[in-house]
């Protein structure tokens, strides 16, 4: 492969990964009861932690889909599957925390819950990323 081929391949992976990341962020924003962008605009730190964790979790699964793909189409397929899995597992985890209402805690700027969600999202991302191997 020439340098130009490698460069174009790299730019393609980066571009598609950023598109997938944006789609994942939008899907999280649309499917959550909290409206993180509004909360963040109003200085809610718990929302920043929770939302930042989601972004990191999504980036981790996209990293794995890039590094383990055999071609760009493969990366898009597994990146998309990983994003959906990240969202589903995040909501399953929310069901397993009945001692507090996550949505209300984030709205109330409970930073401990925000940090819990940050670590949960990263952990879920790492587990999914590790699973995206051949």
PDB file of C-alpha atoms in Angstrom, residues 11-87:
ATOM      1  CA  UNK A  11      -8.962   9.349   7.627  1.00  0.00           C
ATOM      2  CA  UNK A  12     -11.896   7.090   6.692  1.00  0.00           C
ATOM      3  CA  UNK A  13     -11.711   5.189   9.979  1.00  0.00           C
ATOM      4  CA  UNK A  14     -11.442   8.411  11.975  1.00  0.00           C
ATOM      5  CA  UNK A  15     -14.310  10.036  10.091  1.00  0.00           C
ATOM      6  CA  UNK A  16     -16.646   7.072  10.427  1.00  0.00           C
ATOM      7  CA  UNK A  17     -15.741   6.572  14.082  1.00  0.00           C
ATOM      8  CA  UNK A  18     -16.567  10.223  14.809  1.00  0.00           C
ATOM      9  CA  UNK A  19     -19.890   9.846  12.983  1.00  0.00           C
ATOM     10  CA  UNK A  20     -20.654   6.716  15.022  1.00  0.00           C
ATOM     11  CA  UNK A  21     -19.646   8.517  18.230  1.00  0.00           C
ATOM     12  CA  UNK A  22     -22.007  11.401  17.423  1.00  0.00           C
ATOM     13  CA  UNK A  23     -24.804   8.937  16.633  1.00  0.00           C
ATOM     14  CA  UNK A  24     -24.170   7.158  19.939  1.00  0.00           C
ATOM     15  CA  UNK A  25     -24.244  10.457  21.846  1.00  0.00           C
ATOM     16  CA  UNK A  26     -27.496  11.438  20.139  1.00  0.00           C
ATOM     17  CA  UNK A  27     -29.029   8.023  20.877  1.00  0.00           C
ATOM     18  CA  UNK A  28     -28.092   8.334  24.546  1.00  0.00           C
ATOM     19  CA  UNK A  29     -29.492  11.871  24.698  1.00  0.00           C
ATOM     20  CA  UNK A  30     -32.748  10.844  23.003  1.00  0.00           C
ATOM     21  CA  UNK A  31     -33.264   7.690  25.059  1.00  0.00           C
ATOM     22  CA  UNK A  32     -32.453   9.086  28.511  1.00  0.00           C
ATOM     23  CA  UNK A  33     -34.972  10.810  30.741  1.00  0.00           C
ATOM     24  CA  UNK A  34     -32.359  13.407  31.648  1.00  0.00           C
ATOM     25  CA  UNK A  35     -31.574  16.047  29.091  1.00  0.00           C
ATOM     26  CA  UNK A  36     -27.868  16.234  29.771  1.00  0.00           C
ATOM     27  CA  UNK A  37     -27.092  19.080  27.383  1.00  0.00           C
ATOM     28  CA  UNK A  38     -29.585  21.323  29.177  1.00  0.00           C
ATOM     29  CA  UNK A  39     -28.354  20.229  32.606  1.00  0.00           C
ATOM     30  CA  UNK A  40     -24.722  20.770  31.596  1.00  0.00           C
ATOM     31  CA  UNK A  41     -25.565  24.217  30.236  1.00  0.00           C
ATOM     32  CA  UNK A  42     -26.975  25.034  33.678  1.00  0.00           C
ATOM     33  CA  UNK A  43     -23.785  23.877  35.458  1.00  0.00           C
ATOM     34  CA  UNK A  44     -24.951  20.455  36.676  1.00  0.00           C
ATOM     35  CA  UNK A  45     -21.706  18.596  37.439  1.00  0.00           C
ATOM     36  CA  UNK A  46     -23.405  15.232  37.972  1.00  0.00           C
ATOM     37  CA  UNK A  47     -24.716  15.437  34.398  1.00  0.00           C
ATOM     38  CA  UNK A  48     -21.209  16.237  33.137  1.00  0.00           C
ATOM     39  CA  UNK A  49     -19.794  13.172  34.894  1.00  0.00           C
ATOM     40  CA  UNK A  50     -22.554  10.860  33.669  1.00  0.00           C
ATOM     41  CA  UNK A  51     -22.467  12.202  30.125  1.00  0.00           C
ATOM     42  CA  UNK A  52     -18.669  12.231  30.005  1.00  0.00           C
ATOM     43  CA  UNK A  53     -18.635   8.596  31.104  1.00  0.00           C
ATOM     44  CA  UNK A  54     -21.028   7.702  28.311  1.00  0.00           C
ATOM     45  CA  UNK A  55     -18.807   9.429  25.765  1.00  0.00           C
ATOM     46  CA  UNK A  56     -15.720   7.618  27.096  1.00  0.00           C
ATOM     47  CA  UNK A  57     -17.565   4.291  27.112  1.00  0.00           C
ATOM     48  CA  UNK A  58     -18.635   4.807  23.512  1.00  0.00           C
ATOM     49  CA  UNK A  59     -15.115   5.840  22.483  1.00  0.00           C
ATOM     50  CA  UNK A  60     -13.697   2.703  24.096  1.00  0.00           C
ATOM     51  CA  UNK A  61     -16.028   0.393  22.168  1.00  0.00           C
ATOM     52  CA  UNK A  62     -15.323   2.276  18.936  1.00  0.00           C
ATOM     53  CA  UNK A  63     -11.584   1.973  19.578  1.00  0.00           C
ATOM     54  CA  UNK A  64     -11.996  -1.776  19.877  1.00  0.00           C
ATOM     55  CA  UNK A  65     -14.149  -2.002  16.764  1.00  0.00           C
ATOM     56  CA  UNK A  66     -11.459  -0.141  14.805  1.00  0.00           C
ATOM     57  CA  UNK A  67      -8.529  -2.130  16.146  1.00  0.00           C
ATOM     58  CA  UNK A  68     -10.244  -5.496  15.661  1.00  0.00           C
ATOM     59  CA  UNK A  69     -11.945  -4.910  12.315  1.00  0.00           C
ATOM     60  CA  UNK A  70     -10.830  -6.522   9.093  1.00  0.00           C
ATOM     61  CA  UNK A  71     -12.093  -3.600   6.988  1.00  0.00           C
ATOM     62  CA  UNK A  72     -14.045  -0.378   7.338  1.00  0.00           C
ATOM     63  CA  UNK A  73     -17.421  -2.049   6.754  1.00  0.00           C
ATOM     64  CA  UNK A  74     -16.638  -4.517   9.542  1.00  0.00           C
ATOM     65  CA  UNK A  75     -15.758  -1.604  11.833  1.00  0.00           C
ATOM     66  CA  UNK A  76     -19.072   0.145  11.122  1.00  0.00           C
ATOM     67  CA  UNK A  77     -21.076  -3.032  11.777  1.00  0.00           C
ATOM     68  CA  UNK A  78     -19.331  -3.916  15.044  1.00  0.00           C
ATOM     69  CA  UNK A  79     -19.122  -0.286  16.144  1.00  0.00           C
ATOM     70  CA  UNK A  80     -22.881   0.042  15.664  1.00  0.00           C
ATOM     71  CA  UNK A  81     -23.551  -3.217  17.514  1.00  0.00           C
ATOM     72  CA  UNK A  82     -21.273  -2.080  20.340  1.00  0.00           C
ATOM     73  CA  UNK A  83     -23.065   1.277  20.659  1.00  0.00           C
ATOM     74  CA  UNK A  84     -26.460  -0.436  20.894  1.00  0.00           C
ATOM     75  CA  UNK A  85     -25.057  -2.904  23.440  1.00  0.00           C
ATOM     76  CA  UNK A  86     -23.583  -0.040  25.463  1.00  0.00           C
ATOM     77  CA  UNK A  87     -26.991   1.646  25.644  1.00  0.00           C
TER      78      UNK A  87
END
